[in-house]
PDB file of C-alpha atoms in Angstrom:
ATOM      1  CA  MET Q1421       0.031  -0.022   0.079  1.00  0.00           C
ATOM      2  CA  SER Q1422       1.382   3.673  -0.941  1.00  0.00           C
ATOM      3  CA  LYS Q1423       1.772   6.704   1.572  1.00  0.00           C
ATOM      4  CA  ASN Q1424      -1.164   7.613  -0.813  1.00  0.00           C
ATOM      5  CA  GLU Q1425      -3.471   4.733  -0.320  1.00  0.00           C
ATOM      6  CA  GLU Q1426      -3.414   4.961   3.895  1.00  0.00           C
ATOM      7  CA  ASN Q1427      -5.284   7.910   3.787  1.00  0.00           C
ATOM      8  CA  LEU Q1428      -8.012   6.191   1.917  1.00  0.00           C
ATOM      9  CA  PHE Q1429     -10.544   2.882   2.235  1.00  0.00           C
ATOM     10  CA  SER Q1430     -10.024  -0.080  -0.230  1.00  0.00           C
ATOM     11  CA  ILE Q1431     -14.029  -0.576  -1.767  1.00  0.00           C
ATOM     12  CA  GLY Q1432     -14.371  -3.412   1.061  1.00  0.00           C
ATOM     13  CA  GLU Q1433     -13.458  -1.452   3.691  1.00  0.00           C
ATOM     14  CA  ILE Q1434     -16.486   1.293   2.403  1.00  0.00           C
ATOM     15  CA  ALA Q1435     -18.720  -1.869   1.642  1.00  0.00           C
ATOM     16  CA  LYS Q1436     -18.377  -2.948   4.865  1.00  0.00           C
ATOM     17  CA  ALA Q1437     -18.502   0.772   6.877  1.00  0.00           C
ATOM     18  CA  LEU Q1438     -21.651   1.136   4.883  1.00  0.00           C
ATOM     19  CA  GLY Q1439     -23.268  -2.143   5.025  1.00  0.00           C
ATOM     20  CA  VAL Q1440     -23.662  -2.945   1.316  1.00  0.00           C
ATOM     21  CA  THR Q1441     -22.275  -5.226  -1.404  1.00  0.00           C
ATOM     22  CA  ARG Q1442     -19.338  -4.127  -3.652  1.00  0.00           C
ATOM     23  CA  ARG Q1443     -21.622  -4.260  -6.540  1.00  0.00           C
ATOM     24  CA  ILE Q1444     -23.914  -1.484  -5.364  1.00  0.00           C
ATOM     25  CA  ILE Q1445     -20.614   0.803  -4.643  1.00  0.00           C
ATOM     26  CA  LEU Q1446     -19.816  -0.009  -8.406  1.00  0.00           C
ATOM     27  CA  HIS Q1447     -23.084   0.897  -9.235  1.00  0.00           C
ATOM     28  CA  TYR Q1448     -23.181   3.875  -7.925  1.00  0.00           C
ATOM     29  CA  GLU Q1449     -19.550   4.463 -10.276  1.00  0.00           C
ATOM     30  CA  GLU Q1450     -21.876   3.351 -13.229  1.00  0.00           C
ATOM     31  CA  ARG Q1451     -24.342   5.492 -12.932  1.00  0.00           C
ATOM     32  CA  GLY Q1452     -21.932   9.126 -11.985  1.00  0.00           C
ATOM     33  CA  LEU Q1453     -22.617   9.195  -8.629  1.00  0.00           C
ATOM     34  CA  ILE Q1454     -18.976   8.803  -7.282  1.00  0.00           C
ATOM     35  CA  GLN Q1455     -15.613   8.138  -8.404  1.00  0.00           C
ATOM     36  CA  PRO Q1456     -12.638   6.194  -6.576  1.00  0.00           C
ATOM     37  CA  ASP Q1457     -10.640   8.924  -5.382  1.00  0.00           C
ATOM     38  CA  THR Q1458      -7.122   6.897  -6.822  1.00  0.00           C
ATOM     39  CA  ARG Q1459      -6.741   3.652  -8.553  1.00  0.00           C
ATOM     40  CA  ASN Q1460      -3.595   1.272  -8.022  1.00  0.00           C
ATOM     41  CA  THR Q1461      -2.251   1.322 -11.477  1.00  0.00           C
ATOM     42  CA  ALA Q1462      -0.857  -1.968 -10.924  1.00  0.00           C
ATOM     43  CA  THR Q1463      -3.661  -3.937  -9.304  1.00  0.00           C
ATOM     44  CA  GLY Q1464      -6.658  -1.557 -10.716  1.00  0.00           C
ATOM     45  CA  ASN Q1465      -7.634  -1.461  -7.295  1.00  0.00           C
ATOM     46  CA  ARG Q1466     -10.036   1.312  -6.296  1.00  0.00           C
ATOM     47  CA  TYR Q1467      -9.329   3.937  -3.241  1.00  0.00           C
ATOM     48  CA  TYR Q1468     -11.833   6.319  -1.743  1.00  0.00           C
ATOM     49  CA  GLY Q1469     -11.550   9.432   0.776  1.00  0.00           C
ATOM     50  CA  ILE Q1470     -13.627  10.116   4.048  1.00  0.00           C
ATOM     51  CA  ASP Q1471     -15.440  12.606   1.672  1.00  0.00           C
ATOM     52  CA  THR Q1472     -16.498  10.179  -0.887  1.00  0.00           C
ATOM     53  CA  PHE Q1473     -17.468   8.003   1.708  1.00  0.00           C
ATOM     54  CA  THR Q1474     -19.737  10.978   3.570  1.00  0.00           C
ATOM     55  CA  LEU Q1475     -21.020  11.416  -0.023  1.00  0.00           C
ATOM     56  CA  LEU Q1476     -22.207   7.516  -0.730  1.00  0.00           C
ATOM     57  CA  ARG Q1477     -23.394   7.811   3.334  1.00  0.00           C
ATOM     58  CA  SER Q1478     -25.744  10.686   1.649  1.00  0.00           C
ATOM     59  CA  ILE Q1479     -26.590   8.552  -1.907  1.00  0.00           C
ATOM     60  CA  ARG Q1480     -27.836   5.737   0.990  1.00  0.00           C
ATOM     61  CA  SER Q1481     -29.917   8.371   2.864  1.00  0.00           C
ATOM     62  CA  LEU Q1482     -31.788   9.570   0.402  1.00  0.00           C
ATOM     63  CA  GLN Q1483     -32.624   6.410  -1.243  1.00  0.00           C
ATOM     64  CA  ASN Q1484     -33.892   5.436   1.947  1.00  0.00           C
ATOM     65  CA  LEU Q1485     -36.390   8.812   1.972  1.00  0.00           C
ATOM     66  CA  GLY Q1486     -37.836   6.971  -1.654  1.00  0.00           C
ATOM     67  CA  LEU Q1487     -35.181   9.078  -4.586  1.00  0.00           C
ATOM     68  CA  THR Q1488     -34.428   6.844  -7.615  1.00  0.00           C
ATOM     69  CA  LEU Q1489     -30.790   7.172  -8.397  1.00  0.00           C
ATOM     70  CA  ASP Q1490     -31.656   9.534 -11.223  1.00  0.00           C
ATOM     71  CA  GLU Q1491     -32.816  12.178  -8.552  1.00  0.00           C
ATOM     72  CA  ILE Q1492     -30.078  11.672  -6.998  1.00  0.00           C
ATOM     73  CA  TRP Q1493     -27.492  12.378  -9.756  1.00  0.00           C
ATOM     74  CA  ASP Q1494     -29.647  15.343 -10.565  1.00  0.00           C
ATOM     75  CA  TYR Q1495     -29.815  16.676  -7.036  1.00  0.00           C
ATOM     76  CA  PHE Q1496     -25.956  16.280  -6.783  1.00  0.00           C
ATOM     77  CA  ASN Q1497     -25.856  18.107 -10.287  1.00  0.00           C
ATOM     78  CA  ASP Q1498     -27.948  21.067  -9.193  1.00  0.00           C
ATOM     79  CA  SER Q1499     -29.660  19.907 -12.469  1.00  0.00           C
ATOM     80  CA  ALA Q1500     -33.250  18.961 -10.324  1.00  0.00           C
ATOM     81  CA  ASP Q1501     -36.192  21.092  -9.460  1.00  0.00           C
ATOM     82  CA  LEU Q1502     -35.684  20.389  -5.638  1.00  0.00           C
ATOM     83  CA  LEU Q1503     -39.466  21.475  -5.316  1.00  0.00           C
ATOM     84  CA  PRO Q1504     -41.045  18.704  -6.316  1.00  0.00           C
ATOM     85  CA  LEU Q1505     -38.836  16.624  -4.275  1.00  0.00           C
ATOM     86  CA  ILE Q1506     -39.274  18.512  -1.516  1.00  0.00           C
ATOM     87  CA  GLN Q1507     -42.961  18.593  -1.773  1.00  0.00           C
ATOM     88  CA  ARG Q1508     -42.553  14.333  -2.086  1.00  0.00           C
ATOM     89  CA  LEU Q1509     -40.538  14.689   1.312  1.00  0.00           C
ATOM     90  CA  GLU Q1510     -43.165  16.552   3.281  1.00  0.00           C
ATOM     91  CA  LYS Q1511     -45.645  14.477   1.901  1.00  0.00           C
ATOM     92  CA  MET Q1512     -43.967  11.497   2.990  1.00  0.00           C
ATOM     93  CA  ARG Q1513     -43.142  12.915   6.200  1.00  0.00           C
ATOM     94  CA  ASP Q1514     -47.042  14.209   6.606  1.00  0.00           C
ATOM     95  CA  GLU Q1515     -47.903  10.618   6.015  1.00  0.00           C
ATOM     96  CA  LEU Q1516     -45.228   9.195   8.649  1.00  0.00           C
ATOM     97  CA  ASN Q1517     -46.908  12.011  10.945  1.00  0.00           C
ATOM     98  CA  LEU Q1518     -50.641  10.518  10.533  1.00  0.00           C
ATOM     99  CA  ASN Q1519     -49.824   7.382  10.663  1.00  0.00           C
ATOM    100  CA  ILE Q1520     -47.884   8.196  14.179  1.00  0.00           C
ATOM    101  CA  GLU Q1521     -50.310  10.245  15.560  1.00  0.00           C
ATOM    102  CA  LYS Q1522     -53.064   7.311  15.014  1.00  0.00           C
ATOM    103  CA  LEU Q1523     -50.750   5.056  16.921  1.00  0.00           C
ATOM    104  CA  TYR Q1524     -50.349   7.244  19.537  1.00  0.00           C
ATOM    105  CA  GLU Q1525     -53.885   7.711  19.376  1.00  0.00           C
ATOM    106  CA  ARG Q1526     -54.469   3.698  19.678  1.00  0.00           C
ATOM    107  CA  ALA Q1527     -51.611   3.526  22.656  1.00  0.00           C
ATOM    108  CA  LYS Q1528     -53.592   6.632  24.565  1.00  0.00           C
ATOM    109  CA  ILE Q1529     -50.453   8.390  24.959  1.00  0.00           C
ATOM    110  CA  SER Q1530     -49.996  12.360  24.503  1.00  0.00           C
ATOM    111  CA  SER Q1531     -47.764  13.423  21.303  1.00  0.00           C
ATOM    112  CA  GLU Q1532     -47.090  16.513  22.991  1.00  0.00           C
ATOM    113  CA  GLN Q1533     -45.083  19.057  20.133  1.00  0.00           C
ATOM    114  CA  VAL Q1534     -42.796  20.102  22.153  1.00  0.00           C
ATOM    115  CA  LYS Q1535     -41.556  17.358  24.951  1.00  0.00           C
ATOM    116  CA  GLU Q1536     -38.002  16.556  26.491  1.00  0.00           C
ATOM    117  CA  ILE Q1537     -36.011  14.000  24.701  1.00  0.00           C
ATOM    118  CA  PHE Q1538     -33.122  11.255  25.874  1.00  0.00           C
ATOM    119  CA  LEU Q1539     -30.253  10.857  23.765  1.00  0.00           C
ATOM    120  CA  PRO Q1540     -29.420   7.123  24.465  1.00  0.00           C
ATOM    121  CA  PRO Q1541     -25.771   6.445  25.109  1.00  0.00           C
ATOM    122  CA  GLN Q1542     -23.792   6.199  22.189  1.00  0.00           C
ATOM    123  CA  LEU Q1543     -20.100   4.975  21.885  1.00  0.00           C
ATOM    124  CA  VAL Q1544     -17.534   7.644  20.119  1.00  0.00           C
ATOM    125  CA  TYR Q1545     -13.900   7.702  19.311  1.00  0.00           C
ATOM    126  CA  ARG Q1546     -13.569  11.266  20.625  1.00  0.00           C
ATOM    127  CA  ARG Q1547     -10.465  13.331  19.897  1.00  0.00           C
ATOM    128  CA  ILE Q1548      -9.941  17.412  21.953  1.00  0.00           C
ATOM    129  CA  TYR Q1549      -7.956  19.488  20.553  1.00  0.00           C
ATOM    130  CA  PRO Q1550      -7.487  23.407  20.147  1.00  0.00           C
ATOM    131  CA  SER Q1551     -10.657  24.761  18.525  1.00  0.00           C
ATOM    132  CA  GLY Q1552      -9.511  26.854  15.480  1.00  0.00           C
ATOM    133  CA  SER Q1553     -11.248  28.398  12.114  1.00  0.00           C
ATOM    134  CA  VAL Q1554     -13.629  26.268  10.099  1.00  0.00           C
ATOM    135  CA  ALA Q1555     -10.609  25.058   8.052  1.00  0.00           C
ATOM    136  CA  GLU Q1556      -8.879  23.465  10.625  1.00  0.00           C
ATOM    137  CA  ARG Q1557     -11.926  22.237  12.220  1.00  0.00           C
ATOM    138  CA  THR Q1558     -12.964  20.454   9.030  1.00  0.00           C
ATOM    139  CA  VAL Q1559      -9.671  18.770   8.509  1.00  0.00           C
ATOM    140  CA  LEU Q1560      -9.599  17.900  12.236  1.00  0.00           C
ATOM    141  CA  LEU Q1561     -13.237  16.064  11.949  1.00  0.00           C
ATOM    142  CA  ARG Q1562     -11.596  14.287   8.237  1.00  0.00           C
ATOM    143  CA  ASN Q1563      -8.876  12.906  10.323  1.00  0.00           C
ATOM    144  CA  THR Q1564     -10.550  12.087  13.300  1.00  0.00           C
ATOM    145  CA  ALA Q1565     -13.067  10.115  11.251  1.00  0.00           C
ATOM    146  CA  LEU Q1566      -9.977   8.438   9.438  1.00  0.00           C
ATOM    147  CA  GLU Q1567      -8.628   7.344  12.716  1.00  0.00           C
ATOM    148  CA  ALA Q1568     -12.014   5.597  13.990  1.00  0.00           C
ATOM    149  CA  MET Q1569     -12.907   4.066  11.035  1.00  0.00           C
ATOM    150  CA  ARG Q1570      -9.402   2.308  10.579  1.00  0.00           C
ATOM    151  CA  SER Q1571      -9.328   1.558  13.860  1.00  0.00           C
ATOM    152  CA  TYR Q1572     -13.018   0.389  14.869  1.00  0.00           C
ATOM    153  CA  GLY Q1573     -15.053   1.072  11.377  1.00  0.00           C
ATOM    154  CA  THR Q1574     -18.277   3.137  12.155  1.00  0.00           C
ATOM    155  CA  ASP Q1575     -21.780   2.509  13.876  1.00  0.00           C
ATOM    156  CA  ILE Q1576     -23.734   3.802  10.628  1.00  0.00           C
ATOM    157  CA  THR Q1577     -27.073   3.782  13.171  1.00  0.00           C
ATOM    158  CA  ARG Q1578     -25.797   6.180  14.986  1.00  0.00           C
ATOM    159  CA  ARG Q1579     -25.165  10.114  13.932  1.00  0.00           C
ATOM    160  CA  MET Q1580     -22.035   9.452  12.227  1.00  0.00           C
ATOM    161  CA  TYR Q1581     -19.747  12.578  13.317  1.00  0.00           C
ATOM    162  CA  PHE Q1582     -19.810  15.346  15.542  1.00  0.00           C
ATOM    163  CA  ILE Q1583     -18.110  18.144  17.521  1.00  0.00           C
ATOM    164  CA  GLU Q1584     -18.955  19.010  21.045  1.00  0.00           C
ATOM    165  CA  TYR Q1585     -18.277  22.649  22.190  1.00  0.00           C
ATOM    166  CA  PRO Q1586     -17.757  22.512  26.131  1.00  0.00           C
ATOM    167  CA  ILE Q1587     -19.289  25.669  27.573  1.00  0.00           C
ATOM    168  CA  ASP Q1588     -16.578  25.871  29.879  1.00  0.00           C
ATOM    169  CA  ARG Q1589     -13.343  25.317  27.774  1.00  0.00           C
ATOM    170  CA  SER Q1590     -14.480  27.542  24.672  1.00  0.00           C
ATOM    171  CA  GLY Q1591     -11.015  27.529  22.987  1.00  0.00           C
ATOM    172  CA  GLU Q1592     -11.062  23.817  22.730  1.00  0.00           C
ATOM    173  CA  ALA Q1593     -13.774  21.288  20.397  1.00  0.00           C
ATOM    174  CA  ALA Q1594     -14.031  17.053  20.543  1.00  0.00           C
ATOM    175  CA  PHE Q1595     -14.605  15.655  17.543  1.00  0.00           C
ATOM    176  CA  CYS Q1596     -16.443  12.810  17.833  1.00  0.00           C
ATOM    177  CA  VAL Q1597     -17.394   9.734  15.275  1.00  0.00           C
ATOM    178  CA  ALA Q1598     -19.939   6.925  16.252  1.00  0.00           C
ATOM    179  CA  VAL Q1599     -18.192   3.633  16.448  1.00  0.00           C
ATOM    180  CA  PRO Q1600     -19.395  -0.192  16.883  1.00  0.00           C
ATOM    181  CA  ALA Q1601     -20.661  -1.525  20.459  1.00  0.00           C
ATOM    182  CA  GLY Q1602     -17.626  -3.285  22.083  1.00  0.00           C
ATOM    183  CA  SER Q1603     -15.296  -1.019  20.934  1.00  0.00           C
ATOM    184  CA  GLN Q1604     -12.290  -0.343  22.989  1.00  0.00           C
ATOM    185  CA  GLY Q1605      -9.651   2.515  23.443  1.00  0.00           C
ATOM    186  CA  GLU Q1606      -7.771   5.260  24.445  1.00  0.00           C
ATOM    187  CA  PHE Q1607     -10.168   7.454  22.760  1.00  0.00           C
ATOM    188  CA  VAL Q1608     -13.828   5.305  22.989  1.00  0.00           C
ATOM    189  CA  VAL Q1609     -16.087   7.222  25.484  1.00  0.00           C
ATOM    190  CA  GLU Q1610     -19.593   6.623  26.102  1.00  0.00           C
ATOM    191  CA  LEU Q1611     -21.912   9.719  25.360  1.00  0.00           C
ATOM    192  CA  PRO Q1612     -23.628  11.193  27.145  1.00  0.00           C
ATOM    193  CA  GLU Q1613     -20.758  10.844  29.829  1.00  0.00           C
ATOM    194  CA  VAL Q1614     -22.020   9.945  33.475  1.00  0.00           C
TER     195      VAL Q1614
END
């Protein structure tokens, strides 16, 4: 593996992290939704960066919302009329809200619009750094995501990555990446902390 490939993921690593097959990723390439960040000329192996991984997650999320690959392509290439997509998603949301309301009625439980929520515990790989510029924080978040994914993989059922800004320590930020249950290591913590 070359120095350049050390900061990238193989197609197998990406497929495993997303819970999809290699064929799906190749299909996205064929449709022009993604491209490998680099290819090994000797072996033909494809490698993808963290930005492509994030793009793949977005594609999967949009598919789960019912968008077709053509609609997703149009969306990413700014050639889509977004209003019909927004209207379709709003209709889906309204239908979901109606079904949820019916279930609440059936269960005889209140479904107040404003309510206190509990954030379930989440295992994350967390690195704390001095908080700098937005560009600096972007690089730190990417590097943290790369470290976490290489060491532990990811938990795609949770919010993928986020940044914490402690109120009492405004000069620093914690960069967090969801990792699978059972992960252990120096920078693996459960949030919220007890």
